[in-house]
mmCIF file of C-alpha atoms in Angstrom:
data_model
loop_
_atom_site.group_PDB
_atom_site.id
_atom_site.type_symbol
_atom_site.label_atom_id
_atom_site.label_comp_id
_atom_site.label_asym_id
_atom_site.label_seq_id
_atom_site.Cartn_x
_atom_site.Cartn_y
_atom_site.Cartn_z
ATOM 1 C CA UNK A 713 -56.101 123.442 -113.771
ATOM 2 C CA UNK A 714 -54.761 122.057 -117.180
ATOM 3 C CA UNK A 715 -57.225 119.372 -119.065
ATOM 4 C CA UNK A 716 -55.927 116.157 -119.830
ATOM 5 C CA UNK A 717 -55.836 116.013 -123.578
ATOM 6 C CA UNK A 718 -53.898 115.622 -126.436
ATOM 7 C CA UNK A 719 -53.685 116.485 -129.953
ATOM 8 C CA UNK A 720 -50.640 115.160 -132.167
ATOM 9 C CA UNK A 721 -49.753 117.166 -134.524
ATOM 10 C CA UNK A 722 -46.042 117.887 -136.099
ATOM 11 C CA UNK A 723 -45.549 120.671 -133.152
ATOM 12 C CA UNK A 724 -46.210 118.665 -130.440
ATOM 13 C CA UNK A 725 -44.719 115.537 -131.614
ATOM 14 C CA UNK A 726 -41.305 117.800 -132.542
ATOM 15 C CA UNK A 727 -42.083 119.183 -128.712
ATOM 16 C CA UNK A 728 -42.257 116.158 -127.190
ATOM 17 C CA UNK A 729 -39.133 114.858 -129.287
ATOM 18 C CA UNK A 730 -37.134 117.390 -128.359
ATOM 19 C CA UNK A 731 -38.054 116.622 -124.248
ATOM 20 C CA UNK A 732 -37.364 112.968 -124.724
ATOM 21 C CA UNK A 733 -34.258 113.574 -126.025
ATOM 22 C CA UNK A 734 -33.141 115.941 -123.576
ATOM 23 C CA UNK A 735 -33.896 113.768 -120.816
ATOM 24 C CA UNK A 736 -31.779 111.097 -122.257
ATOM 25 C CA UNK A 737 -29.109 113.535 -122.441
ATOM 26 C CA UNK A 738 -29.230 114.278 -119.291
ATOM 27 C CA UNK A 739 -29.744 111.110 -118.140
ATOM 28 C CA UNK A 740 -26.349 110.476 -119.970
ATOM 29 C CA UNK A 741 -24.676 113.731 -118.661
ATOM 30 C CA UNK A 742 -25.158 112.761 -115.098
ATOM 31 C CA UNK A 743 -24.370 109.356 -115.440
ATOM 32 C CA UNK A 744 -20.741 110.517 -114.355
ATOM 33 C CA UNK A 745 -22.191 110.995 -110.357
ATOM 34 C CA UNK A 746 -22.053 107.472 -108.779
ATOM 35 C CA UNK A 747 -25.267 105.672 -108.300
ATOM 36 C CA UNK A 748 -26.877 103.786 -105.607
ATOM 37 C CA UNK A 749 -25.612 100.178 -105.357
ATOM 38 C CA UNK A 750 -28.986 98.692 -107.111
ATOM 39 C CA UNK A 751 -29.522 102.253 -109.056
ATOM 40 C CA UNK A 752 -30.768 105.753 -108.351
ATOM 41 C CA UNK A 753 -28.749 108.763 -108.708
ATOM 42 C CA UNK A 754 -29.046 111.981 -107.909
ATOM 43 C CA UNK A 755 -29.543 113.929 -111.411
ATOM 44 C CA UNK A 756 -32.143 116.864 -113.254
ATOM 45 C CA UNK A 757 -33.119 114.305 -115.945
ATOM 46 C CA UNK A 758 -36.622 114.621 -114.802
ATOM 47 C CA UNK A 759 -36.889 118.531 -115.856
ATOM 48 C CA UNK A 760 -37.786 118.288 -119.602
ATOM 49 C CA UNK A 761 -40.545 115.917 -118.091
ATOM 50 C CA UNK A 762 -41.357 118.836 -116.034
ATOM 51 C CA UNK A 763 -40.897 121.381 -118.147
ATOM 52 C CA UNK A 764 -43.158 119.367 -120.541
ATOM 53 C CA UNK A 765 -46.306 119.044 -118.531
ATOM 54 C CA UNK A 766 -45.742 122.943 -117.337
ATOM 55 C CA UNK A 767 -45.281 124.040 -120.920
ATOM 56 C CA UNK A 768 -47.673 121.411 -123.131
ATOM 57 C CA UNK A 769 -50.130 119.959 -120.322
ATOM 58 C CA UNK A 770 -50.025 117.327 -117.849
ATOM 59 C CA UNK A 771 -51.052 114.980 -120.699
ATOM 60 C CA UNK A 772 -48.180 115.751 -122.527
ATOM 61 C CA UNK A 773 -45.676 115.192 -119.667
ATOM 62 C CA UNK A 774 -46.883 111.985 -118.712
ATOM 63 C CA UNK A 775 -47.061 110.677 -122.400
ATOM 64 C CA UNK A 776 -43.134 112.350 -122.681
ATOM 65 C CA UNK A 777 -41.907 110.452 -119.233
ATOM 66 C CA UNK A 778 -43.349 107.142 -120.417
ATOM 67 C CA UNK A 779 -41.720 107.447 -123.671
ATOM 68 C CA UNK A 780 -38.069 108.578 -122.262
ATOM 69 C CA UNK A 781 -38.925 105.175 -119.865
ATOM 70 C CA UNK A 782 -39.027 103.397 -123.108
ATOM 71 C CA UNK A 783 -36.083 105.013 -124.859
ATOM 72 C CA UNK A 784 -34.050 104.076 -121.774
ATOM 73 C CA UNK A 785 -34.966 100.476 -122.278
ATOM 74 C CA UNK A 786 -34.293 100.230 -125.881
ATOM 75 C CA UNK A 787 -31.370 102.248 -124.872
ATOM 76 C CA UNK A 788 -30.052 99.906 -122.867
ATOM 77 C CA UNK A 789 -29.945 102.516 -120.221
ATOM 78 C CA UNK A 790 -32.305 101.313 -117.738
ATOM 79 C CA UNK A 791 -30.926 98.533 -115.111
ATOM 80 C CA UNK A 792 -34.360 96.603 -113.848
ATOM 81 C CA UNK A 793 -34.711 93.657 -111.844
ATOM 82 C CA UNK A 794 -37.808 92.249 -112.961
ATOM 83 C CA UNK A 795 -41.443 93.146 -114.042
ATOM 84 C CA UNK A 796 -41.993 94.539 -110.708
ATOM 85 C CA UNK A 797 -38.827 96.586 -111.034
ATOM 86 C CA UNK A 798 -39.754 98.075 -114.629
ATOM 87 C CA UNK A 799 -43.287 99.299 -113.512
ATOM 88 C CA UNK A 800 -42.178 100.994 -109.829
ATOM 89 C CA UNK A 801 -38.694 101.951 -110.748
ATOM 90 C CA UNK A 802 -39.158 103.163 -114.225
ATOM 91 C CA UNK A 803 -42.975 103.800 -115.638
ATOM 92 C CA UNK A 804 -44.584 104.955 -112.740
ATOM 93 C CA UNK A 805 -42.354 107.192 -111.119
ATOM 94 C CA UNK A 806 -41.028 108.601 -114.347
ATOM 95 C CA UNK A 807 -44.391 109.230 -116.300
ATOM 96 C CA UNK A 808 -45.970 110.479 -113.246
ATOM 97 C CA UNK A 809 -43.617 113.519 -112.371
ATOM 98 C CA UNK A 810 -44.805 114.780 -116.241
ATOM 99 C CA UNK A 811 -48.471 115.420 -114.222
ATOM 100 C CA UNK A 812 -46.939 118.456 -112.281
ATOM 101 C CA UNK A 813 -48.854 120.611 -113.753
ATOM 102 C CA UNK A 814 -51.995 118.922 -112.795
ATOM 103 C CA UNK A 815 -51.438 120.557 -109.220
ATOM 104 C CA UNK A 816 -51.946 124.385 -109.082
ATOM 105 C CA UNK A 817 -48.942 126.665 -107.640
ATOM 106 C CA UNK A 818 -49.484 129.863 -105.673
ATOM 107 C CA UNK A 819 -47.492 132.833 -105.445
ATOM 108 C CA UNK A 820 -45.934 133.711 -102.198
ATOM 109 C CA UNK A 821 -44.966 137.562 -102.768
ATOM 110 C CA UNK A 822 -43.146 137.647 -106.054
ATOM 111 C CA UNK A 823 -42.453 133.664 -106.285
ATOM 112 C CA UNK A 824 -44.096 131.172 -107.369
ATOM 113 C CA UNK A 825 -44.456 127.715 -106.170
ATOM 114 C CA UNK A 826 -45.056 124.942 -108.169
ATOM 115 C CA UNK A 827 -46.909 122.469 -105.528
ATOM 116 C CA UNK A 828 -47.338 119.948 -108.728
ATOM 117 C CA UNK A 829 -43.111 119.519 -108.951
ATOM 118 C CA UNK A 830 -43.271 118.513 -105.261
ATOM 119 C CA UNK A 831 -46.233 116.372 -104.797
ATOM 120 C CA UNK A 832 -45.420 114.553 -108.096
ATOM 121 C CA UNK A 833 -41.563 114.248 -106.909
ATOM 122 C CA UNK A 834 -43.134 112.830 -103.705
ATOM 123 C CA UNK A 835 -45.020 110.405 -105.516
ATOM 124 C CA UNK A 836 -42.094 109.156 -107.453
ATOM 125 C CA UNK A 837 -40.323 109.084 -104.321
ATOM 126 C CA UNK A 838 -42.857 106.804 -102.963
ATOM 127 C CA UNK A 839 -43.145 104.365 -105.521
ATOM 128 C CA UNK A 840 -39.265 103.850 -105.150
ATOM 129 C CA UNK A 841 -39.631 103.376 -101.528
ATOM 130 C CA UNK A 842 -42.333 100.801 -102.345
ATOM 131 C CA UNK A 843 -39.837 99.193 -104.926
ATOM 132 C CA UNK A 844 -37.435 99.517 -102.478
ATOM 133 C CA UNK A 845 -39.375 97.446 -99.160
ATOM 134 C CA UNK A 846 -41.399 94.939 -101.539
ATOM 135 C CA UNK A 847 -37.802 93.907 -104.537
ATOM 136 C CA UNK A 848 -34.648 94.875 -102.283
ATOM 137 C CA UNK A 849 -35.771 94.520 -98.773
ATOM 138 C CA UNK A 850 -33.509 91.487 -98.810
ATOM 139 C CA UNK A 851 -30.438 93.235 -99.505
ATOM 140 C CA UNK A 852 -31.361 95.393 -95.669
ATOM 141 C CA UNK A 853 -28.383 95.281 -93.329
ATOM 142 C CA UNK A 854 -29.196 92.228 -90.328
ATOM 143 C CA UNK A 855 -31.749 93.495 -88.111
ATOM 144 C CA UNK A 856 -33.427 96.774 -89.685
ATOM 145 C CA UNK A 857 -36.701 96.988 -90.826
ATOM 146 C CA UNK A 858 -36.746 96.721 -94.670
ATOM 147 C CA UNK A 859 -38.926 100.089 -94.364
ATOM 148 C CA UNK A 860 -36.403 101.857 -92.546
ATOM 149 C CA UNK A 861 -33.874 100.852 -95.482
ATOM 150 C CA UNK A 862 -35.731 101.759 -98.407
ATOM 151 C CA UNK A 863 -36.620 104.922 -97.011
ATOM 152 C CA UNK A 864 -33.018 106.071 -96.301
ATOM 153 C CA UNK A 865 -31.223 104.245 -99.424
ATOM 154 C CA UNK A 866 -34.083 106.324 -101.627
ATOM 155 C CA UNK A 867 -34.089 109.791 -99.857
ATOM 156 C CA UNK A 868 -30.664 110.008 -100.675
ATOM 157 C CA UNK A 869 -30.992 110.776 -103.885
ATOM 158 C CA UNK A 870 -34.588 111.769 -104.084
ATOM 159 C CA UNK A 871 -34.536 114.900 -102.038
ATOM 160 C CA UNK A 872 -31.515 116.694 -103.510
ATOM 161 C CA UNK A 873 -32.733 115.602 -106.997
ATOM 162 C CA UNK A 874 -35.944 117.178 -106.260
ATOM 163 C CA UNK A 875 -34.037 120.364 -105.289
ATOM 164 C CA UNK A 876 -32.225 119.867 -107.859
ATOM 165 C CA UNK A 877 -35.138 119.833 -110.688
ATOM 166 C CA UNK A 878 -36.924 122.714 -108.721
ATOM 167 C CA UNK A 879 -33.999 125.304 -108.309
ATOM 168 C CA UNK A 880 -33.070 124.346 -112.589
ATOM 169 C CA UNK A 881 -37.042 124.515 -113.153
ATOM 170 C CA UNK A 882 -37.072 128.059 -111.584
ATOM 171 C CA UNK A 883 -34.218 128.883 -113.543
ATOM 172 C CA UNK A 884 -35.739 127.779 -117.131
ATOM 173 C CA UNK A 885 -39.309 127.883 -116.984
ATOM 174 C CA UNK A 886 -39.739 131.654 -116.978
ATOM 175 C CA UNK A 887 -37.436 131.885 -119.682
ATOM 176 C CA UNK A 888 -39.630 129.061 -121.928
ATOM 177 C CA UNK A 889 -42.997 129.966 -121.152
ATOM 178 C CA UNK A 890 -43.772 132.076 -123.520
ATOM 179 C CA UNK A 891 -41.352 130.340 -126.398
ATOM 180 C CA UNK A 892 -42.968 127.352 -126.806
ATOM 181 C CA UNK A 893 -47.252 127.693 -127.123
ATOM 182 C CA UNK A 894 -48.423 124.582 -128.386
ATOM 183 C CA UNK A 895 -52.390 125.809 -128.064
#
């Protein structure tokens, strides 16, 4: 299991650059799909975050998703609908997919599985299903239980952008790992 600390330094700080600004790319580049009504899209924005905490330390990734958070705000990229909004729609679930590699993966045969991409996409998934029953329950079609709608307006785009970020994640990460040592 990976500590949690950090050391600044001009290589991680170029590092960690270089994943914020990626994620705002792709942010950008999959702006094109069509979004949920009150946001959420499906999109692999989150994999520099991933590909961060894998590659740097969980530290790392959660200090690189809470600064891409930020960039999207003084971006003007981020739609929020209150205080509430910014903290379970943006901060939470985006800094806390860059702790993947807090969780250990196992090999099954001659692949790997990275248990920290799915828990931590779970968790994200759950604080917009919290966002979505406590801020938007209100906009729930007459007669269904505000649970029931946030958990089918967020899975929508959750699950395939968690498939999404794993499949492009397998794809990279071998290819990376031994590019970019920060220790």
């Amino acid at each position: 299991m990976k500590k949690l600390e950090i050391k600044l330094n001009a290589k991680t700080m170029s590092y960690m650059a270089m994943f914020i600004a990626l994620q705002v790319v792709l942010q950008l580049a999959f702006s094109f799909i069509p979004s949920q009504p009150k946001g959420g899209n499906i999109s692999i924005d989150l994999l520099p975050v991933i590909l961060s905490s894998y590659l740097m330390g969980p530290s790392y990734g959660l200090l690189v998703g809470f600064m891409a958070t930020i960039i999207q705000f003084a971006l003007g990229m981020a739609v929020y609908y209150g205080p509430w909004s910014v903290v379970l729609d943006y901060l939470v679930p985006v800094s806390i997919v860059g702790l993947a590699a807090l969780f250990p993966s196992t090999k099954l045969k001659n692949t790997s599985i990275y248990w920290g991409i799915i828990i931590t996409m779970i968790l994200k998934f759950l604080s917009h299903f919290a966002s979505g029953a406590w801020l938007f329950g209100m906009y729930a079609p007459e007669g269904m239980n505000v649970y029931v709608y946030s958990f089918t307006y967020n899975i929508v785009y959750c699950l395939p952008t968690l498939i999404l970020c794993y499949i492009a994640f397998m794809v990279v990460y071998p290819r990376l790992k031994n590019a970019i040592k920060v220790r």
